[in-house]
Short mmCIF file of C-alpha atoms and ligand atoms in Angstrom, two decimals:
data_model
loop_
_atom_site.label_atom_id
_atom_site.label_comp_id
_atom_site.label_asym_id
_atom_site.label_seq_id
_atom_site.Cartn_x
_atom_site.Cartn_y
_atom_site.Cartn_z
CA UNK A 27 -6.58 23.46 9.80
CA UNK A 28 -5.62 25.36 5.35
CA UNK A 29 -2.62 26.69 7.32
CA UNK A 30 -1.31 23.33 8.36
CA UNK A 31 -1.73 21.55 4.88
CA UNK A 32 0.02 24.77 3.51
CA UNK A 33 2.90 24.13 5.99
CA UNK A 34 2.81 20.40 4.19
CA UNK A 35 0.09 19.07 7.11
CA UNK A 36 -1.80 16.24 5.45
CA UNK A 37 -4.98 17.04 5.06
CA UNK A 38 -6.83 13.95 6.72
CA UNK A 39 -4.80 14.13 9.27
CA UNK A 40 -4.92 17.65 10.33
CA UNK A 41 -8.69 17.62 10.04
CA UNK A 42 -8.81 14.51 12.79
CA UNK A 43 -6.71 17.17 14.88
CA UNK A 44 -8.36 20.91 14.32
CA UNK A 45 -11.92 18.97 14.77
CA UNK A 46 -10.40 17.20 17.53
CA UNK A 47 -9.96 20.50 19.40
CA UNK A 48 -13.86 21.20 18.85
CA UNK A 49 -16.78 19.95 20.43
CA UNK A 50 -18.94 20.64 17.14
CA UNK A 51 -22.08 18.68 16.56
CA UNK A 52 -22.21 16.50 13.92
CA UNK A 53 -23.98 18.51 11.52
CA UNK A 54 -21.29 20.93 12.37
CA UNK A 55 -18.77 18.35 12.15
CA UNK A 56 -19.94 17.68 8.38
CA UNK A 57 -19.68 21.16 7.55
CA UNK A 58 -16.81 22.36 8.76
CA UNK A 59 -14.99 18.85 6.12
CA UNK A 60 -16.79 20.59 2.76
CA UNK A 61 -15.66 24.19 3.40
CA UNK A 62 -12.02 23.19 4.57
CA UNK A 63 -11.73 19.86 1.88
CA UNK A 64 -13.43 22.38 -0.42
CA UNK A 65 -10.97 25.53 -0.15
CA UNK A 66 -8.32 23.58 -0.37
CA UNK A 67 -9.40 21.57 -3.62
CA UNK A 68 -10.33 24.51 -5.57
CA UNK A 69 -7.38 27.09 -4.55
CA UNK A 70 -6.26 27.39 -7.79
CA UNK A 71 -10.42 29.31 -8.21
CA UNK A 72 -10.02 30.69 -5.45
CA UNK A 73 -6.46 32.29 -6.17
CA UNK A 74 -8.00 33.54 -9.64
CA UNK A 75 -10.71 35.37 -8.36
CA UNK A 76 -8.81 36.50 -4.97
CA UNK A 77 -6.07 38.38 -8.26
CA UNK A 78 -8.67 40.47 -9.61
CA UNK A 79 -10.42 40.81 -6.64
CA UNK A 80 -7.97 42.39 -4.69
CA UNK A 81 -3.95 44.70 -5.36
CA UNK A 82 -2.13 42.49 -4.14
CA UNK A 83 -2.09 38.81 -6.01
CA UNK A 84 -3.32 35.98 -3.93
CA UNK A 85 0.59 34.65 -3.62
CA UNK A 86 1.61 37.33 -2.70
CA UNK A 87 -1.32 37.93 0.80
CA UNK A 88 -0.11 37.56 4.11
CA UNK A 89 -0.61 33.55 4.11
CA UNK A 90 -2.72 33.57 7.18
CA UNK A 91 -5.40 36.47 5.46
CA UNK A 92 -5.15 34.14 2.19
CA UNK A 93 -6.46 31.08 4.15
CA UNK A 94 -8.75 32.81 5.70
CA UNK A 95 -10.08 34.81 2.51
CA UNK A 96 -10.51 31.43 0.00
CA UNK A 97 -12.53 30.05 3.58
CA UNK A 98 -14.94 32.93 2.56
CA UNK A 99 -14.75 32.92 -0.64
CA UNK A 100 -16.10 29.08 -1.06
CA UNK A 101 -18.44 29.10 1.14
CA UNK A 102 -19.89 32.22 -1.95
CA UNK A 103 -19.20 30.45 -4.42
CA UNK A 104 -20.43 26.87 -3.35
CA UNK A 105 -21.68 26.60 -0.61
CA UNK A 106 -26.24 26.90 -0.34
CA UNK A 107 -25.78 25.92 3.11
CA UNK A 108 -23.98 29.29 4.52
CA UNK A 109 -26.79 32.85 3.84
CA UNK A 110 -23.52 35.44 1.83
CA UNK A 111 -24.05 37.38 4.18
CA UNK A 112 -23.03 34.78 7.19
CA UNK A 113 -20.37 33.84 5.77
CA UNK A 114 -18.35 37.72 4.31
CA UNK A 115 -19.72 38.42 8.89
CA UNK A 116 -18.12 35.32 10.44
CA UNK A 117 -14.18 36.13 7.60
CA UNK A 118 -14.17 39.49 9.25
CA UNK A 119 -14.84 38.44 12.79
CA UNK A 120 -12.34 34.70 12.56
CA UNK A 121 -9.68 38.10 10.39
CA UNK A 122 -10.27 40.34 14.39
CA UNK A 123 -9.86 37.42 16.49
CA UNK A 124 -7.20 35.83 14.61
CA UNK A 125 -4.72 38.83 14.82
CA UNK A 126 -5.39 39.63 11.01
CA UNK A 127 -7.47 43.11 12.39
CA UNK A 128 -5.09 45.82 10.69
CA UNK A 129 -6.52 44.04 7.33
CA UNK A 130 -10.38 42.70 8.51
CA UNK A 131 -11.66 46.09 6.57
CA UNK A 132 -9.27 44.19 3.39
CA UNK A 133 -11.31 41.00 3.89
CA UNK A 134 -15.04 42.53 4.23
CA UNK A 135 -13.96 44.55 0.91
CA UNK A 136 -12.78 41.82 -1.51
CA UNK A 137 -15.38 38.99 -0.35
CA UNK A 138 -17.60 41.61 -0.27
CA UNK A 139 -17.00 43.17 -4.63
CA UNK A 140 -17.07 39.39 -4.79
CA UNK A 141 -20.79 39.61 -4.38
CA UNK A 142 -21.03 42.89 -6.16
CA UNK A 143 -19.38 41.87 -9.34
CA UNK A 144 -21.05 38.32 -9.34
CA UNK A 145 -24.83 40.32 -8.82
CA UNK A 146 -23.57 42.43 -12.14
CA UNK A 147 -22.88 38.52 -13.91
CA UNK A 148 -18.87 39.24 -13.63
CA UNK A 149 -17.11 35.80 -13.66
CA UNK A 150 -13.51 34.84 -14.04
CA UNK A 151 -11.89 34.57 -17.36
CA UNK A 152 -12.71 31.17 -18.05
CA UNK A 153 -12.43 30.43 -21.73
CA UNK A 154 -9.33 29.10 -23.80
CA UNK A 155 -9.52 32.99 -25.64
CA UNK A 156 -10.34 34.59 -21.96
CA UNK A 157 -7.54 32.68 -20.40
CA UNK A 158 -5.32 32.97 -23.69
CA UNK A 159 -4.86 29.09 -23.32
CA UNK A 160 -6.90 25.77 -22.45
CA UNK A 161 -4.75 24.29 -20.18
CA UNK A 162 -4.77 27.53 -18.26
CA UNK A 163 -8.84 27.79 -18.77
CA UNK A 164 -9.65 23.97 -18.23
CA UNK A 165 -6.96 24.64 -14.65
CA UNK A 166 -8.65 27.59 -13.05
CA UNK A 167 -11.90 26.19 -13.71
CA UNK A 168 -11.34 22.51 -12.07
CA UNK A 169 -8.89 23.80 -9.44
CA UNK A 170 -5.88 22.05 -11.48
CA UNK A 171 -2.39 21.71 -10.82
CA UNK A 172 -1.06 23.90 -14.57
CA UNK A 173 0.92 21.02 -14.86
CA UNK A 174 -1.88 18.65 -14.78
CA UNK A 175 -4.33 20.47 -16.87
CA UNK A 176 -1.82 20.53 -19.93
CA UNK A 177 -1.03 17.07 -19.26
CA UNK A 178 -4.30 15.71 -19.69
CA UNK A 179 -5.17 17.54 -22.68
CA UNK A 180 -2.18 15.87 -24.16
CA UNK A 181 -4.18 12.55 -23.25
CA UNK A 182 -7.58 13.04 -23.70
CA UNK A 183 -9.77 15.09 -25.18
CA UNK A 184 -11.27 18.09 -23.75
CA UNK A 185 -14.56 16.57 -22.93
CA UNK A 186 -12.86 13.74 -20.63
CA UNK A 187 -10.02 16.22 -19.54
CA UNK A 188 -13.36 18.95 -17.99
CA UNK A 189 -15.27 15.47 -16.81
CA UNK A 190 -12.17 13.96 -15.21
CA UNK A 191 -11.64 17.75 -13.02
CA UNK A 192 -15.85 18.17 -12.37
CA UNK A 193 -15.22 14.48 -10.81
CA UNK A 194 -11.71 15.87 -8.31
CA UNK A 195 -14.22 18.31 -6.99
CA UNK A 196 -16.80 16.03 -5.90
CA UNK A 197 -17.07 14.30 -2.66
CA UNK A 198 -16.13 10.30 -3.44
CA UNK A 199 -18.36 7.39 -2.83
CA UNK A 200 -18.57 5.30 0.50
CA UNK A 201 -18.26 2.37 -0.54
CA UNK A 202 -18.15 -1.15 1.49
CA UNK A 203 -16.72 -4.15 -0.01
CA UNK A 204 -18.73 -6.88 2.15
CA UNK A 205 -16.61 -10.14 3.05
CA UNK A 206 -18.78 -12.72 2.03
CA UNK A 207 -17.16 -15.25 3.64
CA UNK A 208 -18.93 -14.34 6.77
CA UNK A 209 -22.34 -12.48 5.34
CA UNK A 210 -23.88 -10.71 2.05
CA UNK A 211 -24.55 -7.32 0.83
CA UNK A 212 -28.62 -8.35 1.65
CA UNK A 213 -27.60 -8.68 5.42
CA UNK A 214 -25.49 -6.40 5.80
CA UNK A 215 -28.11 -3.22 3.64
CA UNK A 216 -30.67 -5.17 6.09
CA UNK A 217 -28.24 -4.14 9.22
CA UNK A 218 -27.76 -0.75 8.39
CA UNK A 219 -30.89 -0.23 7.43
CA UNK A 220 -32.60 -0.80 11.43
CA UNK A 221 -29.88 1.87 11.81
CA UNK A 222 -30.26 4.86 9.82
CA UNK A 223 -28.58 4.16 7.63
CA UNK A 224 -29.27 3.40 3.30
CA UNK A 225 -27.24 1.29 1.29
CA UNK A 226 -27.27 0.05 -2.47
CA UNK A 227 -25.76 -2.91 -4.10
CA UNK A 228 -23.25 -1.55 -6.80
CA UNK A 229 -24.71 -3.20 -9.90
CA UNK A 230 -21.20 -5.73 -11.86
CA UNK A 231 -19.77 -5.66 -7.83
CA UNK A 232 -20.64 -8.65 -6.70
CA UNK A 233 -19.60 -7.73 -2.83
CA UNK A 234 -19.59 -4.10 -3.40
CA UNK A 235 -22.28 -2.18 -1.31
CA UNK A 236 -22.26 2.08 -1.31
CA UNK A 237 -23.55 4.06 1.76
CA UNK A 238 -25.61 7.01 0.92
CA UNK A 239 -24.78 9.91 3.13
CA UNK A 240 -22.20 11.07 5.75
CA UNK A 241 -22.33 8.85 8.06
CA UNK A 242 -19.27 9.69 10.64
CA UNK A 243 -17.55 7.34 12.20
CA UNK A 244 -17.59 3.67 10.00
CA UNK A 245 -16.58 1.57 12.30
CA UNK A 246 -19.20 1.76 14.87
CA UNK A 247 -21.55 0.72 12.11
CA UNK A 248 -22.90 -2.78 13.03
CA UNK A 249 -21.36 -5.36 11.23
CA UNK A 250 -17.21 -3.97 10.93
CA UNK A 251 -16.05 -4.93 14.12
CA UNK A 252 -17.65 -8.98 13.20
CA UNK A 253 -15.94 -8.64 9.77
CA UNK A 254 -19.16 -8.19 7.99
CA UNK A 255 -17.39 -6.08 5.64
CA UNK A 256 -14.29 -3.41 4.86
CA UNK A 257 -13.92 0.62 3.57
CA UNK A 258 -13.22 -0.58 -0.50
CA UNK A 259 -13.63 2.11 -3.35
CA UNK A 260 -16.10 0.72 -6.34
CA UNK A 261 -12.95 0.71 -8.74
CA UNK A 262 -10.18 -0.92 -5.97
CA UNK A 263 -13.20 -3.99 -5.78
CA UNK A 264 -11.73 -4.39 -9.62
CA UNK A 265 -8.89 -5.54 -8.99
CA UNK A 266 -7.93 -8.60 -7.14
CA UNK A 267 -11.29 -10.19 -9.30
CA UNK A 268 -8.32 -9.93 -12.09
CA UNK A 269 -5.83 -12.14 -10.45
CA UNK A 270 -8.72 -14.78 -10.91
CA UNK A 271 -6.76 -16.83 -7.57
CA UNK A 272 -7.81 -19.84 -6.68
CA UNK A 273 -8.27 -22.07 -3.45
CA UNK A 274 -4.96 -23.46 -1.68
CA UNK A 275 -2.88 -21.47 -5.00
CA UNK A 276 0.15 -19.36 -3.70
CA UNK A 277 -0.05 -15.76 -3.88
CA UNK A 278 2.17 -12.69 -3.53
CA UNK A 279 0.31 -9.31 -2.90
CA UNK A 280 3.56 -7.70 -3.03
CA UNK A 281 2.87 -3.94 -2.51
CA UNK A 282 0.20 -5.12 0.42
CA UNK A 283 -0.37 -2.57 3.09
CA UNK A 284 -2.92 -1.69 4.06
CA UNK A 285 -4.31 -4.52 2.90
CA UNK A 286 -7.59 -4.05 1.43
CA UNK A 287 -6.36 -6.28 -2.06
CA UNK A 288 -4.92 -9.12 0.63
CA UNK A 289 -8.23 -9.85 2.18
CA UNK A 290 -10.13 -9.58 -0.90
CA UNK A 291 -8.18 -12.61 -2.56
CA UNK A 292 -8.43 -14.19 0.49
CA UNK A 293 -11.79 -14.26 0.81
CA UNK A 294 -12.20 -14.65 -2.94
CA UNK A 295 -10.09 -17.94 -2.52
CA UNK A 296 -12.03 -19.33 0.33
CA UNK A 297 -9.20 -18.04 2.95
CA UNK A 298 -8.47 -21.24 1.67
CA UNK A 299 -4.13 -21.32 0.02
CA UNK A 300 -1.89 -18.48 1.37
CA UNK A 301 -1.32 -14.40 0.10
CA UNK A 302 1.82 -13.78 1.35
CA UNK A 303 0.88 -9.86 2.57
CA UNK A 304 4.66 -8.10 1.98
CA UNK A 305 4.72 -4.17 2.35
CA UNK A 306 7.89 -1.96 3.11
CA UNK A 307 6.48 0.23 4.91
CA UNK A 308 6.37 -1.08 8.72
CA UNK A 309 3.52 0.37 10.22
CA UNK A 310 1.16 0.41 7.16
CA UNK A 311 1.41 -3.11 7.54
CA UNK A 312 0.15 -3.69 11.17
CA UNK A 313 -2.86 -2.51 9.64
CA UNK A 314 -3.10 -5.24 7.06
CA UNK A 315 -2.70 -7.67 9.67
CA UNK A 316 -5.38 -5.86 12.32
CA UNK A 317 -7.68 -5.93 8.75
CA UNK A 318 -7.26 -9.68 8.21
CA UNK A 319 -7.93 -10.59 12.36
CA UNK A 320 -11.48 -8.03 11.73
CA UNK A 321 -11.75 -10.39 8.74
CA UNK A 322 -11.23 -13.56 10.23
CA UNK A 323 -9.02 -14.52 7.24
CA UNK A 324 -6.40 -16.76 8.54
CA UNK A 325 -4.98 -17.75 4.96
CA UNK A 326 -2.73 -14.43 4.68
CA UNK A 327 1.27 -14.22 6.16
CA UNK A 328 2.43 -10.63 6.60
CA UNK A 329 6.25 -10.41 5.67
CA UNK A 330 8.52 -6.53 6.12
CA UNK A 331 10.62 -6.30 3.46
CA UNK A 332 11.08 -4.30 -0.25
CA UNK A 333 9.44 -6.33 -3.39
CA UNK A 334 12.30 -4.97 -5.55
CA UNK A 335 14.57 -6.84 -3.61
CA UNK A 336 12.55 -10.18 -2.97
CA UNK A 337 13.28 -12.01 -5.33
CA UNK A 338 17.24 -12.14 -4.13
CA UNK A 339 16.75 -12.30 -0.44
CA UNK A 340 14.77 -14.62 -0.61
CA UNK A 341 15.78 -16.95 -3.92
CA UNK A 342 13.40 -20.82 -2.35
CA UNK A 343 11.20 -18.19 -3.74
CA UNK A 344 11.59 -17.88 -7.38
CA UNK A 345 9.26 -18.89 -9.29
CA UNK A 346 6.94 -20.41 -6.77
CA UNK A 347 4.41 -17.38 -6.61
CA UNK A 348 0.68 -18.99 -9.21
CA UNK A 349 0.61 -15.50 -8.67
CA UNK A 350 1.68 -12.04 -8.20
CA UNK A 351 -0.47 -8.11 -7.41
CA UNK A 352 2.08 -5.39 -7.69
CA UNK A 353 -0.63 -2.69 -6.68
CA UNK A 354 2.23 -0.03 -7.30
CA UNK A 355 2.70 2.83 -5.24
CA UNK A 356 1.76 5.57 -7.60
CA UNK A 357 0.97 9.15 -7.99
CA UNK A 358 -2.73 8.40 -6.69
CA UNK A 359 -3.92 10.65 -9.43
CA UNK A 360 -6.82 8.65 -9.81
CA UNK A 361 -7.69 9.68 -6.06
CA UNK A 362 -7.85 13.50 -6.15
CA UNK A 363 -11.28 13.74 -5.36
CA UNK A 364 -10.80 11.36 -1.88
CA UNK A 365 -7.54 13.30 -1.34
CA UNK A 366 -8.32 17.55 -1.50
CA UNK A 367 -4.77 17.97 -1.28
CA UNK A 368 -2.71 15.24 -2.87
CA UNK A 369 -2.52 17.25 -6.34
CA UNK A 370 -1.07 20.21 -4.89
CA UNK A 371 1.55 18.33 -3.77
CA UNK A 372 2.80 15.64 -6.85
CA UNK A 373 4.91 17.65 -9.54
CA UNK A 374 5.92 15.91 -12.62
CA UNK A 375 9.99 15.26 -11.17
CA UNK A 376 8.20 12.69 -8.49
CA UNK A 377 6.16 11.01 -11.22
CA UNK A 378 9.59 10.11 -13.05
CA UNK A 379 10.89 8.71 -9.73
CA UNK A 380 7.79 6.57 -8.90
CA UNK A 381 7.71 5.31 -12.90
CA UNK A 382 11.44 4.14 -12.03
CA UNK A 383 10.27 2.39 -9.02
CA UNK A 384 7.08 0.61 -10.83
CA UNK A 385 9.51 -0.72 -12.76
CA UNK A 386 11.79 -1.78 -10.38
CA UNK A 387 8.99 -3.42 -8.73
CA UNK A 388 7.76 -5.47 -12.04
CA UNK A 389 11.70 -6.36 -12.84
CA UNK A 390 12.71 -7.86 -9.37
CA UNK A 391 9.01 -9.58 -9.09
CA UNK A 392 8.51 -11.82 -12.29
CA UNK A 393 11.20 -14.03 -10.97
CA UNK A 394 9.29 -15.55 -8.39
CA UNK A 395 5.84 -15.86 -10.93
CA UNK A 396 5.38 -19.85 -11.51
CA UNK A 397 5.72 -20.67 -15.13
CA UNK A 398 2.13 -19.83 -16.76
CA UNK A 399 1.43 -17.93 -13.48
CA UNK A 400 -0.32 -14.59 -14.15
CA UNK A 401 0.61 -11.06 -12.81
CA UNK A 402 -1.58 -8.15 -12.24
CA UNK A 403 -0.12 -4.80 -12.35
CA UNK A 404 -2.61 -1.72 -11.00
CA UNK A 405 -2.34 1.58 -10.34
CA UNK A 406 -5.12 4.22 -8.56
CA UNK A 407 -3.65 7.17 -10.92
CA UNK A 408 -4.00 8.38 -14.71
CA UNK A 409 -0.47 8.96 -15.95
CA UNK A 410 -0.13 6.95 -18.67
CA UNK A 411 3.68 7.11 -18.24
CA UNK A 412 2.93 5.33 -15.13
CA UNK A 413 0.76 2.87 -16.39
CA UNK A 414 0.25 2.20 -20.82
CA UNK A 415 3.45 3.51 -21.46
CA UNK A 416 5.31 1.43 -18.79
CA UNK A 417 3.62 -1.51 -18.73
CA UNK A 418 4.22 -1.39 -22.94
CA UNK A 419 8.06 -0.94 -22.31
CA UNK A 420 8.12 -4.04 -19.97
CA UNK A 421 6.30 -6.47 -21.92
CA UNK A 422 8.28 -5.65 -24.96
CA UNK A 423 11.15 -6.12 -22.89
CA UNK A 424 10.05 -9.61 -21.73
CA UNK A 425 8.70 -11.50 -24.77
CA UNK A 426 7.66 -14.48 -22.60
CA UNK A 427 4.66 -12.19 -21.03
CA UNK A 428 1.74 -11.69 -22.62
CA UNK A 429 -0.88 -8.81 -21.77
CA UNK A 430 -4.27 -10.54 -21.38
CA UNK A 431 -6.07 -7.50 -20.79
CA UNK A 432 -6.05 -3.57 -19.92
CA UNK A 433 -7.67 -1.05 -19.04
CA UNK A 434 -7.52 2.01 -17.73
CA UNK A 435 -10.73 3.70 -15.10
CA UNK A 436 -11.39 7.98 -15.93
CA UNK A 437 -12.88 9.72 -12.24
CA UNK A 438 -15.85 10.82 -13.92
CA UNK A 439 -15.90 8.90 -17.39
CA UNK A 440 -19.75 7.37 -16.48
CA UNK A 441 -21.96 7.99 -13.63
CA UNK A 442 -20.68 6.45 -10.85
CA UNK A 443 -17.51 5.52 -12.27
CA UNK A 444 -15.42 5.66 -8.72
CA UNK A 445 -11.89 6.59 -8.52
CA UNK A 446 -9.44 6.19 -11.43
CA UNK A 447 -7.18 3.08 -11.70
CA UNK A 448 -5.27 1.30 -14.38
CA UNK A 449 -4.95 -2.04 -14.28
CA UNK A 450 -2.86 -5.14 -16.83
CA UNK A 451 -3.34 -8.80 -16.19
CA UNK A 452 0.35 -10.59 -17.88
CA UNK A 453 0.26 -14.34 -18.13
CA UNK A 454 3.80 -15.55 -18.33
CA UNK A 455 3.74 -17.85 -20.97
CA UNK A 456 6.71 -19.80 -19.65
C1 SAM B 6 -1.92 1.38 -3.64
S1 SAM B 6 -0.70 0.89 -1.98
C2 SAM B 6 -0.81 -0.73 -1.66
C3 SAM B 6 -2.12 -0.27 -1.54
C4 SAM B 6 -2.84 -2.27 -0.96
N1 SAM B 6 -2.71 -2.84 -2.22
C5 SAM B 6 -4.30 -2.04 -0.60
O1 SAM B 6 -4.97 -2.19 -1.24
O2 SAM B 6 -4.75 -2.12 0.67
C6 SAM B 6 1.05 1.38 -2.38
C7 SAM B 6 1.95 0.79 -1.32
O3 SAM B 6 3.26 0.28 -2.03
C8 SAM B 6 4.22 -0.24 -0.12
N2 SAM B 6 6.00 0.39 -1.01
C9 SAM B 6 6.11 1.21 -1.70
N3 SAM B 6 7.17 0.90 -2.37
C10 SAM B 6 7.80 -0.68 -2.21
C11 SAM B 6 8.41 -2.07 -2.30
N4 SAM B 6 10.13 -1.40 -2.79
N5 SAM B 6 7.99 -2.98 -1.54
C12 SAM B 6 7.05 -2.96 -0.38
N6 SAM B 6 6.49 -2.35 -0.72
C13 SAM B 6 6.54 -1.19 -0.97
C14 SAM B 6 3.36 1.33 0.00
O4 SAM B 6 4.43 1.15 1.42
C15 SAM B 6 2.48 1.27 0.24
O5 SAM B 6 1.81 0.77 1.20
#
């Protein structure tokens, strides 16, 4: 799986494919998942160790050996479930079986050297003084790409940057949103408890509950097929209510797939009115229809199209929506804990392109809003260019808009914060 991800595959898809080729027990699947995701998240930290332990820098090691050493070293660093001797011998055995027999003694030597150094109390140069600068120290400590560590320290104080890094390396919570048209949080918690799964309400979220521990295939849990709940992170559950949608209104969800927020909007409105769920991803859009159907929601209309061009392509829609949600495509820097490989995928140039698209979305969608209407812009990132700076510039160019509220939620900001999200509520003054 690590090889596949290094070659460009997405971590979750690669994991599913690899696990599909095995017949591992649920416990072993859990361990495999933890090791693979952990080793991918900690790539920079693990490389820093390999640089110290080997004669050749990590990036110049044969890739197969590098990823194998990552798995071995990750277990030594982070797993209290695998005894060190087992981690070393399994790594060496895998090297032999995986066509690296000649390098098996190297793997053995490096992992044992790590154990000796740890025993002697040696660590990596992880303080700013040792590493040369604060960004390198933070980047290695929390395994963040150099550009992100440096940017973070420009955006927030060091403690907040550290908490962000830590949150990105902590397995995220698994939260559900109860469909209150069909059930209640208490009923869903009781049904899950009867199936041996503990779930607890999330404070401050009327429909939010969180699962304790991992539960395998969620679609098999009670209430899923019946549309009593869907999976949605606690921070994402804060977005749809910001529109304050009223029964009977016309709402546009301009970037809707896979439908987490369209379905929330429809539930919030008692399924009375119309939510136009637009997206340019056709396959992803099918998931909106499936989710709406499973949750029993009839007020959602699905449309394939480009939101930046909708006002031009369908001029009859101009000024026709009471509320518009722009849940924009973004760099996803608020969800790095959920997507183990994302931090190695995104870069500043891609973010600049996203900012252009985000601005085009806002400009293209504004003419569709009714006078006195409300537009909510949201992202799951913490990058100011995609968030506050973008909204400040947009509002400055449209004096008819007022920012009614805006906030940035940071991963790790407080215990149980959930994903990082930004939201701005804009009101049209006519
Ligand atoms: C953050 S995701 C939306 C998540 C969704 N709102 C939810 O809660 O489930 C962003 C979406 O924007 C869509 N998108 C990107 N560019 C678009 C465009 N120009 N017009 C419409 N949709 C677009 C992507 O296909 C993607 O599904």
